[in-house]
Short mmCIF file of C-alpha atoms in Angstrom, two decimals:
data_model
loop_
_atom_site.label_atom_id
_atom_site.label_comp_id
_atom_site.label_asym_id
_atom_site.label_seq_id
_atom_site.Cartn_x
_atom_site.Cartn_y
_atom_site.Cartn_z
CA MET A 1 90.89 93.82 129.07
CA SER A 2 87.34 94.28 130.36
CA VAL A 3 84.84 91.42 129.97
CA PRO A 4 82.46 93.36 127.63
CA ALA A 5 85.39 94.40 125.46
CA ARG A 6 86.68 90.83 125.23
CA ARG A 7 83.23 89.56 124.21
CA PHE A 8 83.03 92.16 121.47
CA LEU A 9 86.55 91.62 120.14
CA LEU A 10 86.25 87.84 119.99
CA GLY A 11 82.65 87.61 118.89
CA LYS A 12 82.24 90.05 116.03
CA THR A 13 82.92 88.96 112.48
CA PHE A 14 84.79 91.50 110.39
CA LYS A 15 82.62 92.85 107.60
CA ARG A 16 84.20 93.79 104.34
CA PRO A 17 83.50 97.45 103.54
CA VAL A 18 81.50 98.25 100.45
CA ALA A 19 83.52 100.42 98.13
CA ASN A 20 81.95 103.42 96.46
CA ALA A 21 82.45 103.72 92.73
CA ARG A 22 82.30 106.78 90.53
CA TRP A 23 81.39 106.14 86.93
CA ILE A 24 82.00 108.31 83.89
CA SER A 25 79.29 107.88 81.29
CA SER A 26 80.08 107.50 77.62
CA SER A 27 78.53 110.92 77.03
CA ASP A 28 81.17 112.63 79.16
CA ASN A 29 83.76 114.13 76.88
CA VAL A 30 87.11 114.45 78.60
CA ALA A 31 88.28 116.81 75.90
CA ASP A 32 85.53 119.25 76.90
CA GLN A 33 86.88 119.57 80.43
CA PRO A 34 88.29 123.07 81.14
CA LYS A 35 92.05 123.48 80.86
CA TYR A 36 93.51 125.97 83.29
CA SER A 37 96.23 128.39 82.34
CA GLU A 38 99.55 128.46 84.16
CA ALA A 39 98.54 131.79 85.72
CA THR A 40 95.36 130.24 87.12
CA LYS A 41 97.30 127.27 88.45
CA LYS A 42 99.74 129.57 90.24
CA ILE A 43 96.86 131.47 91.84
CA VAL A 44 95.14 128.26 92.97
CA TYR A 45 98.34 126.65 94.27
CA GLY A 46 99.35 129.87 95.98
CA LEU A 47 95.98 130.12 97.72
CA ALA A 48 96.20 126.49 98.80
CA LYS A 49 99.63 127.12 100.27
CA VAL A 50 98.42 130.19 102.17
CA MET A 51 95.52 128.16 103.56
CA GLY A 52 97.94 125.50 104.81
CA TYR A 53 97.12 122.77 102.30
CA TYR A 54 100.80 122.12 101.64
CA SER A 55 101.98 122.54 105.23
CA THR A 56 103.73 119.61 106.88
CA SER A 57 100.81 118.86 109.17
CA SER A 58 98.16 118.98 106.44
CA THR A 59 100.33 116.84 104.15
CA ALA A 60 100.77 114.28 106.92
CA ILE A 61 97.01 114.14 107.47
CA ARG A 62 96.29 113.63 103.76
CA VAL A 63 99.03 111.07 103.22
CA SER A 64 98.13 109.13 106.36
CA HIS A 65 94.75 108.22 104.86
CA ASP A 66 96.39 106.55 101.86
CA LEU A 67 99.06 104.82 103.95
CA TYR A 68 96.54 103.58 106.48
CA ASN A 69 94.13 102.27 103.84
CA VAL A 70 96.87 99.99 102.54
CA CYS A 71 97.35 98.58 106.05
CA ALA A 72 93.62 98.17 106.66
CA GLN A 73 93.18 96.11 103.46
CA GLN A 74 95.70 93.43 104.35
CA MET A 75 93.39 91.21 106.41
CA GLU A 76 90.83 91.00 103.61
CA LYS A 77 93.40 90.73 100.80
CA ASN A 78 95.27 87.92 102.54
CA LYS A 79 92.44 86.17 104.34
CA ASP A 80 93.49 82.87 102.78
CA PHE A 81 96.76 83.16 104.68
CA PHE A 82 95.75 84.73 107.98
CA VAL A 83 92.46 82.83 108.38
CA GLY A 84 93.04 79.80 106.16
CA THR A 85 96.68 79.01 106.94
CA CYS A 86 97.20 80.65 110.33
CA ASN A 87 93.71 79.75 111.63
CA LEU A 88 92.99 83.22 112.96
CA PRO A 89 89.27 83.68 113.67
CA ASP A 90 87.55 85.92 111.15
CA ASN A 91 86.51 88.62 113.60
CA PHE A 92 87.24 92.16 114.75
CA GLN A 93 90.16 91.17 116.96
CA SER A 94 91.99 89.45 114.10
CA TRP A 95 91.39 92.43 111.83
CA PHE A 96 92.77 94.75 114.50
CA SER A 97 95.85 92.58 115.14
CA VAL A 98 96.69 92.11 111.46
CA THR A 99 96.16 95.81 110.74
CA GLN A 100 98.29 96.76 113.73
CA LEU A 101 101.11 94.56 112.46
CA HIS A 102 101.16 96.44 109.15
CA VAL A 103 100.78 99.84 110.81
CA TRP A 104 103.78 98.97 112.97
CA MET A 105 105.87 98.04 109.92
CA LEU A 106 105.10 101.43 108.40
CA MET A 107 105.93 103.10 111.71
CA VAL A 108 109.36 101.47 111.68
CA HIS A 109 110.08 102.93 108.27
CA LEU A 110 108.56 106.34 109.02
CA ARG A 111 110.86 106.82 112.01
CA ALA A 112 113.72 107.43 109.59
CA GLU A 113 111.75 109.92 107.49
CA ASN A 114 111.73 113.69 107.89
CA GLN A 115 108.87 114.66 110.22
CA GLY A 116 108.39 110.95 110.85
CA LYS A 117 106.83 111.45 114.29
CA LEU A 118 104.07 113.60 112.83
CA TYR A 119 103.32 111.07 110.10
CA ILE A 120 103.27 108.23 112.63
CA GLN A 121 100.83 110.10 114.86
CA GLU A 122 98.46 110.73 111.96
CA LEU A 123 98.74 107.10 110.85
CA VAL A 124 97.80 105.90 114.33
CA ASN A 125 94.96 108.44 114.43
CA ARG A 126 93.52 106.94 111.24
CA PHE A 127 93.82 103.44 112.73
CA PHE A 128 91.81 104.26 115.82
CA GLU A 129 89.26 106.33 113.91
CA ASP A 130 88.63 103.26 111.77
CA ALA A 131 88.50 100.96 114.79
CA GLU A 132 85.88 103.18 116.42
CA ALA A 133 83.87 103.29 113.20
CA LYS A 134 83.86 99.49 113.03
CA ILE A 135 82.74 99.26 116.65
CA ARG A 136 79.82 101.55 115.83
CA GLU A 137 79.00 99.46 112.74
CA HIS A 138 78.32 96.56 115.09
CA GLY A 139 75.56 98.52 116.82
CA ILE A 140 77.50 99.87 119.80
CA THR A 141 76.64 103.56 120.13
CA GLN A 142 77.09 104.48 123.81
CA GLN A 143 80.21 106.62 123.97
CA LYS A 144 81.13 105.36 127.43
CA VAL A 145 81.20 101.77 126.18
CA ILE A 146 83.10 102.75 123.03
CA ASN A 147 85.68 104.61 125.12
CA SER A 148 86.19 101.45 127.18
CA TYR A 149 86.84 99.40 124.03
CA ILE A 150 89.22 102.02 122.62
CA LYS A 151 91.12 102.18 125.91
CA ASP A 152 91.64 98.41 125.81
CA LEU A 153 92.69 98.52 122.16
CA LEU A 154 95.13 101.36 122.82
CA ALA A 155 96.80 99.37 125.60
CA GLN A 156 97.00 96.38 123.26
CA PHE A 157 98.48 98.58 120.53
CA HIS A 158 101.22 100.05 122.71
CA GLY A 159 102.12 96.64 124.11
CA GLY A 160 102.33 95.20 120.61
CA VAL A 161 104.56 98.01 119.32
CA VAL A 162 107.02 97.53 122.19
CA ALA A 163 107.07 93.75 121.69
CA TYR A 164 107.52 93.96 117.92
CA ASP A 165 110.28 96.56 118.27
CA GLU A 166 112.15 94.27 120.63
CA GLY A 167 111.75 91.31 118.29
CA MET A 168 112.91 93.35 115.30
CA CYS A 169 116.04 94.51 117.12
CA LYS A 170 116.91 91.12 118.61
CA ASP A 171 116.27 87.85 116.79
CA ASP A 172 113.57 85.72 115.20
CA PRO A 173 112.65 83.76 118.37
CA VAL A 174 111.94 87.03 120.20
CA LEU A 175 109.88 88.30 117.28
CA ALA A 176 108.01 84.98 117.14
CA ALA A 177 107.21 85.28 120.85
CA ALA A 178 105.81 88.78 120.25
CA LEU A 179 103.63 87.43 117.43
CA TRP A 180 102.42 84.58 119.62
CA ARG A 181 101.22 87.03 122.27
CA ASN A 182 99.79 89.71 119.97
CA LEU A 183 98.57 87.88 116.87
CA PHE A 184 98.25 84.16 117.53
CA ALA A 185 96.85 84.25 121.07
CA PRO A 186 93.33 83.05 120.05
CA THR A 187 94.72 80.08 118.06
CA THR A 188 96.46 76.78 118.71
CA ASN A 189 98.94 77.05 115.86
CA ASP A 190 102.33 75.42 115.73
CA ALA A 191 105.71 77.04 115.21
CA THR A 192 105.54 76.73 111.42
CA ASP A 193 102.88 79.43 111.07
CA LEU A 194 104.86 81.70 113.38
CA ALA A 195 107.91 81.19 111.20
CA TYR A 196 105.92 82.11 108.08
CA VAL A 197 104.87 85.43 109.61
CA VAL A 198 108.38 86.17 110.94
CA GLN A 199 109.69 85.57 107.42
CA TYR A 200 106.99 87.87 106.03
CA ILE A 201 107.84 90.68 108.46
CA ARG A 202 111.59 90.54 107.78
CA ARG A 203 110.96 90.57 104.03
CA GLU A 204 108.49 93.45 104.12
CA LEU A 205 110.60 95.62 106.42
CA GLN A 206 113.38 95.35 103.88
CA ALA A 207 111.04 95.93 100.92
CA LEU A 208 109.64 99.10 102.49
CA GLU A 209 113.02 100.75 102.10
CA GLN A 210 112.19 101.39 98.44
CA PHE A 211 109.20 103.51 99.49
CA GLY A 212 110.70 106.68 100.85
CA GLY A 213 110.83 110.40 100.27
CA GLU A 214 108.55 111.35 97.39
CA LYS A 215 106.66 108.04 97.38
CA PHE A 216 105.76 108.31 101.04
CA ASN A 217 104.80 111.96 100.61
CA ALA A 218 102.45 110.84 97.85
CA GLY A 219 100.97 108.10 100.03
CA ILE A 220 102.41 105.35 97.84
CA VAL A 221 103.28 102.11 99.60
CA GLU A 222 102.49 98.43 99.20
CA PHE A 223 102.95 95.12 100.97
CA GLY A 224 103.79 91.79 99.40
CA LYS A 225 101.74 88.65 99.86
CA PRO A 226 102.56 86.42 102.84
CA GLU A 227 103.54 82.91 101.78
CA ALA A 228 102.80 79.59 103.46
CA ARG A 229 106.21 78.29 102.44
CA PHE A 230 109.80 79.08 103.26
CA GLU A 231 111.57 81.24 100.74
CA SER A 232 115.08 80.36 99.64
#
């Protein structure tokens, strides 16, 4: 990893995004909203299909936004665990590593789905689009510099996927070693925290089996909360 990239990754604090809200005033009458006939619906849906809205590629693009957003929220939702318990620094690198871990877990499940490769590619696209946006949010605008950061992150991503795959297919010590290199590298944690995350990964990979087919096509997925205790 280049020196400028390392300084950025380790020095920037992750900023929580501000969510936009749409409000419906009390004067808005839902009953007054137009109701479309079945004939109109057929025309609209037919036009959407002709324009490719329901094609496999367009569906994958739409769904990938919902799936990725769930992954991207995990660092903030579980900061008490990842920062408080696991002592990860609250910065861009930790956000990237935690998000990558959850993207990888979805990738594992998507491999068994129809058109899984396409969905995985779109999921990864969303990940790196978001990473680039966050780099720009920190005031870095020169494309050459951004490309250097993205290149380093991409190498980190591919290395992490290979390591996590090996750990998943072998045993917990191998998975723990992968976590030590890809998630816990900036910390001085002991084996207990590694064991907590290994437990979390095994549990969530199994839980993701309930989200398949129609749920995945609708972008519906969720992760449980990591626990700083050993489950029976």
